[in-house]
Amino acid sequence: MELIQGKRSHNVDRGWLAARAATSDVLLDLGTGDGRFVRQMAIAHPHRLCIGVDACRENLWAESRTAPPNAIFVIANALALPPELHGVAAQITINFPWGSLLRGLLDGTLLGELQRVAQPHAALDLRLNAGALIEAGVAFEAGATTIRHALLGHGWRCGPWRAMDAPALRSFPTTWARRLAWGRDPRALALRAEARG
Ligand SMILES: C[S@@+](CC[C@H](N)C(=O)[O-])C[C@H]1O[C@@H](n2cnc3c(N)ncnc32)[C@H](O)[C@@H]1O
């Protein structure tokens, strides 16, 4: 599995990750973008290991260089996650996915990966924005309904979608949430689900 720190990267194996995760709950943030959310979570929860995953390394150069020791960043395609991550996550977050990450939720191809990385009873926090769904060719509410049904079909116990308004977006600690809050279409939804035991 490839970790990035600034402009440098190196590979670690399952043993390395298992040792890091042995005494900590693991938060796994898929499509982490610039890594700001993972940094904030790692600072707020010093006893958690917070792992950000993104396919785009350039976005991670700045945050990964100065991240706290309990924050790490993995370069990977979320649709084919490294086996080192299998079974490690007590919490998975996916904040404002777009592109293939969002398509993987809509067509279900990401859901097998979620099952592989989740521990029993892991929490999944998913946040969607209208613009990304519309860009993917799907109406906002219909896309959210499709994703919730797909999660239910894969055994996740899902709460309802809840609206995130502009103030909620402004106070949410990701770069994309801030952009949405000040943009033309700040409609967003959040859902919490739990993996089966
Ligand atoms: C709209 S940005 C959101 C970034 C961050 N979560 C935030 O809220 O600021 C979507 C991110 O998903 C990443 N992404 C898209 N498809 C991906 C995939 N298949 N695997 C990993 N990352 C992906 C993009 O590189 C981008 O950084």
PDB file of C-alpha atoms and ligand atoms in Angstrom:
ATOM      1  CA  MET A   1       0.000   0.000   0.000  1.00  0.00           C
ATOM      2  CA  GLU A   2       1.437   3.377  -1.012  1.00  0.00           C
ATOM      3  CA  LEU A   3       1.567   6.138   1.611  1.00  0.00           C
ATOM      4  CA  ILE A   4       2.254   9.737   0.686  1.00  0.00           C
ATOM      5  CA  GLN A   5       3.948  12.355   2.827  1.00  0.00           C
ATOM      6  CA  GLY A   6       4.529  15.624   1.031  1.00  0.00           C
ATOM      7  CA  LYS A   7       5.989  14.788  -2.373  1.00  0.00           C
ATOM      8  CA  ARG A   8       7.539  11.543  -1.137  1.00  0.00           C
ATOM      9  CA  SER A   9       5.830   8.187  -1.066  1.00  0.00           C
ATOM     10  CA  HIS A  10       6.721   4.757   0.289  1.00  0.00           C
ATOM     11  CA  ASN A  11       5.093   1.349   0.592  1.00  0.00           C
ATOM     12  CA  VAL A  12       3.977  -0.294   3.822  1.00  0.00           C
ATOM     13  CA  ASP A  13       2.647  -3.798   4.408  1.00  0.00           C
ATOM     14  CA  ARG A  14      -0.250  -5.209   6.385  1.00  0.00           C
ATOM     15  CA  GLY A  15       1.958  -5.829   9.435  1.00  0.00           C
ATOM     16  CA  TRP A  16       2.900  -2.151   9.596  1.00  0.00           C
ATOM     17  CA  LEU A  17      -0.732  -1.088   9.459  1.00  0.00           C
ATOM     18  CA  ALA A  18      -1.860  -3.768  11.921  1.00  0.00           C
ATOM     19  CA  ALA A  19       0.717  -2.506  14.436  1.00  0.00           C
ATOM     20  CA  ARG A  20      -0.516   1.088  13.995  1.00  0.00           C
ATOM     21  CA  ALA A  21      -4.178   0.062  14.231  1.00  0.00           C
ATOM     22  CA  ALA A  22      -3.755  -2.368  17.163  1.00  0.00           C
ATOM     23  CA  THR A  23      -4.462   0.213  19.835  1.00  0.00           C
ATOM     24  CA  SER A  24      -6.616   2.675  17.888  1.00  0.00           C
ATOM     25  CA  ASP A  25      -9.983   2.867  16.206  1.00  0.00           C
ATOM     26  CA  VAL A  26      -9.472   3.477  12.505  1.00  0.00           C
ATOM     27  CA  LEU A  27     -11.304   6.182  10.582  1.00  0.00           C
ATOM     28  CA  LEU A  28     -11.075   5.715   6.808  1.00  0.00           C
ATOM     29  CA  ASP A  29     -11.965   8.715   4.639  1.00  0.00           C
ATOM     30  CA  LEU A  30     -12.461   7.767   0.977  1.00  0.00           C
ATOM     31  CA  GLY A  31     -11.985  10.490  -1.648  1.00  0.00           C
ATOM     32  CA  THR A  32     -10.248  12.613   0.971  1.00  0.00           C
ATOM     33  CA  GLY A  33      -9.288  15.408  -1.465  1.00  0.00           C
ATOM     34  CA  ASP A  34      -6.680  17.663   0.115  1.00  0.00           C
ATOM     35  CA  GLY A  35      -6.792  15.721   3.417  1.00  0.00           C
ATOM     36  CA  ARG A  36      -8.089  18.584   5.534  1.00  0.00           C
ATOM     37  CA  PHE A  37     -10.868  16.467   7.086  1.00  0.00           C
ATOM     38  CA  VAL A  38      -8.439  13.716   8.098  1.00  0.00           C
ATOM     39  CA  ARG A  39      -6.093  16.256   9.644  1.00  0.00           C
ATOM     40  CA  GLN A  40      -8.958  17.797  11.665  1.00  0.00           C
ATOM     41  CA  MET A  41     -10.219  14.380  12.813  1.00  0.00           C
ATOM     42  CA  ALA A  42      -6.702  13.294  13.807  1.00  0.00           C
ATOM     43  CA  ILE A  43      -6.223  16.448  15.893  1.00  0.00           C
ATOM     44  CA  ALA A  44      -9.681  16.127  17.498  1.00  0.00           C
ATOM     45  CA  HIS A  45      -9.221  12.382  18.245  1.00  0.00           C
ATOM     46  CA  PRO A  46      -5.550  11.794  19.078  1.00  0.00           C
ATOM     47  CA  HIS A  47      -6.179   8.132  19.951  1.00  0.00           C
ATOM     48  CA  ARG A  48      -7.703   7.330  16.552  1.00  0.00           C
ATOM     49  CA  LEU A  49      -5.744   6.418  13.451  1.00  0.00           C
ATOM     50  CA  CYS A  50      -7.197   8.536  10.636  1.00  0.00           C
ATOM     51  CA  ILE A  51      -6.504   7.341   7.090  1.00  0.00           C
ATOM     52  CA  GLY A  52      -7.291   9.445   4.032  1.00  0.00           C
ATOM     53  CA  VAL A  53      -7.484   7.744   0.629  1.00  0.00           C
ATOM     54  CA  ASP A  54      -7.475   9.539  -2.689  1.00  0.00           C
ATOM     55  CA  ALA A  55      -6.526   8.686  -6.251  1.00  0.00           C
ATOM     56  CA  CYS A  56      -4.989  12.142  -6.836  1.00  0.00           C
ATOM     57  CA  ARG A  57      -1.605  12.600  -5.155  1.00  0.00           C
ATOM     58  CA  GLU A  58      -1.020  16.287  -5.981  1.00  0.00           C
ATOM     59  CA  ASN A  59      -4.011  17.346  -3.828  1.00  0.00           C
ATOM     60  CA  LEU A  60      -2.384  15.693  -0.812  1.00  0.00           C
ATOM     61  CA  TRP A  61       1.089  17.188  -1.009  1.00  0.00           C
ATOM     62  CA  ALA A  62       0.482  20.057   1.419  1.00  0.00           C
ATOM     63  CA  GLU A  63      -1.639  18.456   4.184  1.00  0.00           C
ATOM     64  CA  SER A  64       0.263  15.154   4.212  1.00  0.00           C
ATOM     65  CA  ARG A  65       3.587  16.932   4.700  1.00  0.00           C
ATOM     66  CA  THR A  66       2.596  18.433   8.051  1.00  0.00           C
ATOM     67  CA  ALA A  67      -0.080  15.982   9.237  1.00  0.00           C
ATOM     68  CA  PRO A  68      -0.135  14.821  12.880  1.00  0.00           C
ATOM     69  CA  PRO A  69       1.374  11.361  13.493  1.00  0.00           C
ATOM     70  CA  ASN A  70      -2.034   9.665  13.751  1.00  0.00           C
ATOM     71  CA  ALA A  71      -3.028  10.845  10.234  1.00  0.00           C
ATOM     72  CA  ILE A  72      -1.813   8.918   7.202  1.00  0.00           C
ATOM     73  CA  PHE A  73      -2.613   9.250   3.520  1.00  0.00           C
ATOM     74  CA  VAL A  74      -2.906   6.429   1.008  1.00  0.00           C
ATOM     75  CA  ILE A  75      -2.804   6.821  -2.759  1.00  0.00           C
ATOM     76  CA  ALA A  76      -5.329   4.346  -4.145  1.00  0.00           C
ATOM     77  CA  ASN A  77      -8.405   3.935  -6.255  1.00  0.00           C
ATOM     78  CA  ALA A  78     -11.318   3.510  -3.839  1.00  0.00           C
ATOM     79  CA  LEU A  79     -12.848   1.008  -6.265  1.00  0.00           C
ATOM     80  CA  ALA A  80      -9.847  -1.311  -5.763  1.00  0.00           C
ATOM     81  CA  LEU A  81      -8.633  -0.625  -2.227  1.00  0.00           C
ATOM     82  CA  PRO A  82      -5.350  -2.180  -1.085  1.00  0.00           C
ATOM     83  CA  PRO A  83      -5.851  -5.463   0.820  1.00  0.00           C
ATOM     84  CA  GLU A  84      -3.883  -3.948   3.732  1.00  0.00           C
ATOM     85  CA  LEU A  85      -7.045  -1.928   4.494  1.00  0.00           C
ATOM     86  CA  HIS A  86      -9.365  -4.912   4.613  1.00  0.00           C
ATOM     87  CA  GLY A  87     -11.229  -5.210   7.903  1.00  0.00           C
ATOM     88  CA  VAL A  88      -9.600  -2.199   9.564  1.00  0.00           C
ATOM     89  CA  ALA A  89     -12.239   0.556   9.553  1.00  0.00           C
ATOM     90  CA  ALA A  90     -14.432   1.269  12.574  1.00  0.00           C
ATOM     91  CA  GLN A  91     -15.746   4.342  10.735  1.00  0.00           C
ATOM     92  CA  ILE A  92     -15.812   5.142   7.029  1.00  0.00           C
ATOM     93  CA  THR A  93     -16.513   8.618   5.729  1.00  0.00           C
ATOM     94  CA  ILE A  94     -17.192   9.633   2.130  1.00  0.00           C
ATOM     95  CA  ASN A  95     -17.614  13.375   1.848  1.00  0.00           C
ATOM     96  CA  PHE A  96     -19.005  14.868  -1.353  1.00  0.00           C
ATOM     97  CA  PRO A  97     -17.862  12.192  -3.801  1.00  0.00           C
ATOM     98  CA  TRP A  98     -17.656  12.902  -7.494  1.00  0.00           C
ATOM     99  CA  GLY A  99     -16.452  11.064 -10.586  1.00  0.00           C
ATOM    100  CA  SER A 100     -15.816   7.333 -10.322  1.00  0.00           C
ATOM    101  CA  LEU A 101     -16.238   7.393  -6.528  1.00  0.00           C
ATOM    102  CA  LEU A 102     -19.802   8.673  -6.895  1.00  0.00           C
ATOM    103  CA  ARG A 103     -20.508   6.342  -9.839  1.00  0.00           C
ATOM    104  CA  GLY A 104     -19.315   3.421  -7.695  1.00  0.00           C
ATOM    105  CA  LEU A 105     -21.974   4.315  -5.118  1.00  0.00           C
ATOM    106  CA  LEU A 106     -24.661   4.692  -7.779  1.00  0.00           C
ATOM    107  CA  ASP A 107     -23.918   1.448  -9.629  1.00  0.00           C
ATOM    108  CA  GLY A 108     -22.973  -0.492  -6.489  1.00  0.00           C
ATOM    109  CA  THR A 109     -19.380  -1.281  -7.532  1.00  0.00           C
ATOM    110  CA  LEU A 110     -17.973   0.570  -4.485  1.00  0.00           C
ATOM    111  CA  LEU A 111     -20.140  -1.361  -2.039  1.00  0.00           C
ATOM    112  CA  GLY A 112     -18.077  -4.550  -2.111  1.00  0.00           C
ATOM    113  CA  GLU A 113     -15.013  -2.445  -1.237  1.00  0.00           C
ATOM    114  CA  LEU A 114     -16.881  -0.863   1.687  1.00  0.00           C
ATOM    115  CA  GLN A 115     -17.757  -4.314   3.003  1.00  0.00           C
ATOM    116  CA  ARG A 116     -14.151  -5.461   2.669  1.00  0.00           C
ATOM    117  CA  VAL A 117     -12.666  -2.550   4.650  1.00  0.00           C
ATOM    118  CA  ALA A 118     -15.392  -2.287   7.322  1.00  0.00           C
ATOM    119  CA  GLN A 119     -15.149  -3.953  10.701  1.00  0.00           C
ATOM    120  CA  PRO A 120     -18.371  -5.558  11.999  1.00  0.00           C
ATOM    121  CA  HIS A 121     -20.810  -2.782  13.017  1.00  0.00           C
ATOM    122  CA  ALA A 122     -18.617  -0.108  11.403  1.00  0.00           C
ATOM    123  CA  ALA A 123     -20.278   3.283  10.911  1.00  0.00           C
ATOM    124  CA  LEU A 124     -20.519   4.821   7.457  1.00  0.00           C
ATOM    125  CA  ASP A 125     -21.057   8.567   7.114  1.00  0.00           C
ATOM    126  CA  LEU A 126     -21.896   9.620   3.595  1.00  0.00           C
ATOM    127  CA  ARG A 127     -22.421  13.176   2.395  1.00  0.00           C
ATOM    128  CA  LEU A 128     -23.639  13.976  -1.108  1.00  0.00           C
ATOM    129  CA  ASN A 129     -24.094  17.235  -2.950  1.00  0.00           C
ATOM    130  CA  ALA A 130     -26.611  17.981  -5.651  1.00  0.00           C
ATOM    131  CA  GLY A 131     -24.164  19.314  -8.247  1.00  0.00           C
ATOM    132  CA  ALA A 132     -22.079  16.134  -8.311  1.00  0.00           C
ATOM    133  CA  LEU A 133     -25.135  13.941  -8.856  1.00  0.00           C
ATOM    134  CA  ILE A 134     -26.493  16.207 -11.574  1.00  0.00           C
ATOM    135  CA  GLU A 135     -23.077  16.149 -13.272  1.00  0.00           C
ATOM    136  CA  ALA A 136     -23.258  12.333 -13.115  1.00  0.00           C
ATOM    137  CA  GLY A 137     -26.572  12.545 -14.994  1.00  0.00           C
ATOM    138  CA  VAL A 138     -28.821  11.719 -12.026  1.00  0.00           C
ATOM    139  CA  ALA A 139     -31.440  13.878 -10.297  1.00  0.00           C
ATOM    140  CA  PHE A 140     -30.439  14.814  -6.730  1.00  0.00           C
ATOM    141  CA  GLU A 141     -33.148  13.045  -4.720  1.00  0.00           C
ATOM    142  CA  ALA A 142     -33.350  10.077  -7.102  1.00  0.00           C
ATOM    143  CA  GLY A 143     -29.580   9.542  -6.890  1.00  0.00           C
ATOM    144  CA  ALA A 144     -29.644   9.701  -3.094  1.00  0.00           C
ATOM    145  CA  THR A 145     -32.506   7.170  -3.020  1.00  0.00           C
ATOM    146  CA  THR A 146     -30.632   4.830  -5.388  1.00  0.00           C
ATOM    147  CA  ILE A 147     -27.544   4.904  -3.156  1.00  0.00           C
ATOM    148  CA  ARG A 148     -29.532   4.288   0.044  1.00  0.00           C
ATOM    149  CA  HIS A 149     -31.296   1.295  -1.566  1.00  0.00           C
ATOM    150  CA  ALA A 150     -27.966  -0.097  -2.749  1.00  0.00           C
ATOM    151  CA  LEU A 151     -26.549   0.175   0.792  1.00  0.00           C
ATOM    152  CA  LEU A 152     -29.624  -1.537   2.267  1.00  0.00           C
ATOM    153  CA  GLY A 153     -29.250  -4.281  -0.360  1.00  0.00           C
ATOM    154  CA  HIS A 154     -25.662  -4.848   0.803  1.00  0.00           C
ATOM    155  CA  GLY A 155     -26.733  -5.282   4.424  1.00  0.00           C
ATOM    156  CA  TRP A 156     -26.059  -1.779   5.765  1.00  0.00           C
ATOM    157  CA  ARG A 157     -28.595  -0.488   8.307  1.00  0.00           C
ATOM    158  CA  CYS A 158     -29.319   3.011   7.031  1.00  0.00           C
ATOM    159  CA  GLY A 159     -30.761   6.057   8.737  1.00  0.00           C
ATOM    160  CA  PRO A 160     -32.652   8.606   6.665  1.00  0.00           C
ATOM    161  CA  TRP A 161     -31.015  11.206   4.465  1.00  0.00           C
ATOM    162  CA  ARG A 162     -30.817  14.496   6.327  1.00  0.00           C
ATOM    163  CA  ALA A 163     -30.445  17.885   4.666  1.00  0.00           C
ATOM    164  CA  MET A 164     -27.237  19.873   5.187  1.00  0.00           C
ATOM    165  CA  ASP A 165     -27.970  23.564   4.673  1.00  0.00           C
ATOM    166  CA  ALA A 166     -25.431  26.283   3.902  1.00  0.00           C
ATOM    167  CA  PRO A 167     -24.568  26.987   7.582  1.00  0.00           C
ATOM    168  CA  ALA A 168     -24.063  23.236   8.170  1.00  0.00           C
ATOM    169  CA  LEU A 169     -21.779  23.077   5.143  1.00  0.00           C
ATOM    170  CA  ARG A 170     -19.844  26.160   6.278  1.00  0.00           C
ATOM    171  CA  SER A 171     -19.111  24.567   9.651  1.00  0.00           C
ATOM    172  CA  PHE A 172     -18.212  21.151   8.223  1.00  0.00           C
ATOM    173  CA  PRO A 173     -14.415  20.745   8.129  1.00  0.00           C
ATOM    174  CA  THR A 174     -13.727  19.840   4.510  1.00  0.00           C
ATOM    175  CA  THR A 175     -12.559  22.091   1.721  1.00  0.00           C
ATOM    176  CA  TRP A 176     -15.349  20.929  -0.563  1.00  0.00           C
ATOM    177  CA  ALA A 177     -18.080  21.663   2.028  1.00  0.00           C
ATOM    178  CA  ARG A 178     -16.840  25.258   2.254  1.00  0.00           C
ATOM    179  CA  ARG A 179     -16.846  25.599  -1.536  1.00  0.00           C
ATOM    180  CA  LEU A 180     -20.367  24.250  -1.747  1.00  0.00           C
ATOM    181  CA  ALA A 181     -21.604  26.504   1.047  1.00  0.00           C
ATOM    182  CA  TRP A 182     -20.565  29.620  -0.880  1.00  0.00           C
ATOM    183  CA  GLY A 183     -21.421  28.243  -4.331  1.00  0.00           C
ATOM    184  CA  ARG A 184     -24.491  28.418  -6.578  1.00  0.00           C
ATOM    185  CA  ASP A 185     -26.034  25.108  -5.442  1.00  0.00           C
ATOM    186  CA  PRO A 186     -25.421  24.384  -1.751  1.00  0.00           C
ATOM    187  CA  ARG A 187     -27.911  21.486  -1.579  1.00  0.00           C
ATOM    188  CA  ALA A 188     -26.417  18.513   0.257  1.00  0.00           C
ATOM    189  CA  LEU A 189     -27.568  15.424   2.146  1.00  0.00           C
ATOM    190  CA  ALA A 190     -25.994  13.327   4.888  1.00  0.00           C
ATOM    191  CA  LEU A 191     -26.701   9.728   5.901  1.00  0.00           C
ATOM    192  CA  ARG A 192     -25.340   7.431   8.629  1.00  0.00           C
ATOM    193  CA  ALA A 193     -25.341   3.674   8.149  1.00  0.00           C
ATOM    194  CA  GLU A 194     -24.047   0.726  10.155  1.00  0.00           C
ATOM    195  CA  ALA A 195     -22.420  -2.410   8.788  1.00  0.00           C
ATOM    196  CA  ARG A 196     -23.830  -5.750   9.797  1.00  0.00           C
ATOM    197  CA  GLY A 197     -22.103  -7.654  12.600  1.00  0.00           C
TER     198      GLY A 197
HETATM  199  C1  LIG B   1     -15.350  16.734  -4.575  1.00  0.00           C
HETATM  200  S1  LIG B   1     -13.842  16.081  -4.002  1.00  0.00           S
HETATM  201  C2  LIG B   1     -14.172  15.973  -2.232  1.00  0.00           C
HETATM  202  C3  LIG B   1     -12.899  15.959  -1.451  1.00  0.00           C
HETATM  203  C4  LIG B   1     -13.061  15.930   0.075  1.00  0.00           C
HETATM  204  N1  LIG B   1     -13.773  14.734   0.514  1.00  0.00           N
HETATM  205  C5  LIG B   1     -13.739  17.175   0.580  1.00  0.00           C
HETATM  206  O1  LIG B   1     -14.883  17.088   1.067  1.00  0.00           O
HETATM  207  O2  LIG B   1     -13.112  18.254   0.499  1.00  0.00           O
HETATM  208  C6  LIG B   1     -13.921  14.357  -4.503  1.00  0.00           C
HETATM  209  C7  LIG B   1     -12.599  13.592  -4.329  1.00  0.00           C
HETATM  210  O3  LIG B   1     -12.807  12.227  -4.686  1.00  0.00           O
HETATM  211  C8  LIG B   1     -11.632  11.751  -5.301  1.00  0.00           C
HETATM  212  N2  LIG B   1     -11.964  10.562  -6.075  1.00  0.00           N
HETATM  213  C9  LIG B   1     -12.809  10.462  -7.115  1.00  0.00           C
HETATM  214  N3  LIG B   1     -12.862   9.203  -7.567  1.00  0.00           N
HETATM  215  C10 LIG B   1     -12.008   8.481  -6.778  1.00  0.00           C
HETATM  216  C11 LIG B   1     -11.632   7.111  -6.723  1.00  0.00           C
HETATM  217  N4  LIG B   1     -12.139   6.210  -7.590  1.00  0.00           N
HETATM  218  N5  LIG B   1     -10.757   6.716  -5.791  1.00  0.00           N
HETATM  219  C12 LIG B   1     -10.229   7.607  -4.904  1.00  0.00           C
HETATM  220  N6  LIG B   1     -10.545   8.906  -4.906  1.00  0.00           N
HETATM  221  C13 LIG B   1     -11.435   9.346  -5.826  1.00  0.00           C
HETATM  222  C14 LIG B   1     -11.150  12.925  -6.146  1.00  0.00           C
HETATM  223  O4  LIG B   1      -9.764  12.815  -6.468  1.00  0.00           O
HETATM  224  C15 LIG B   1     -11.470  14.091  -5.214  1.00  0.00           C
HETATM  225  O5  LIG B   1     -10.344  14.406  -4.399  1.00  0.00           O
END
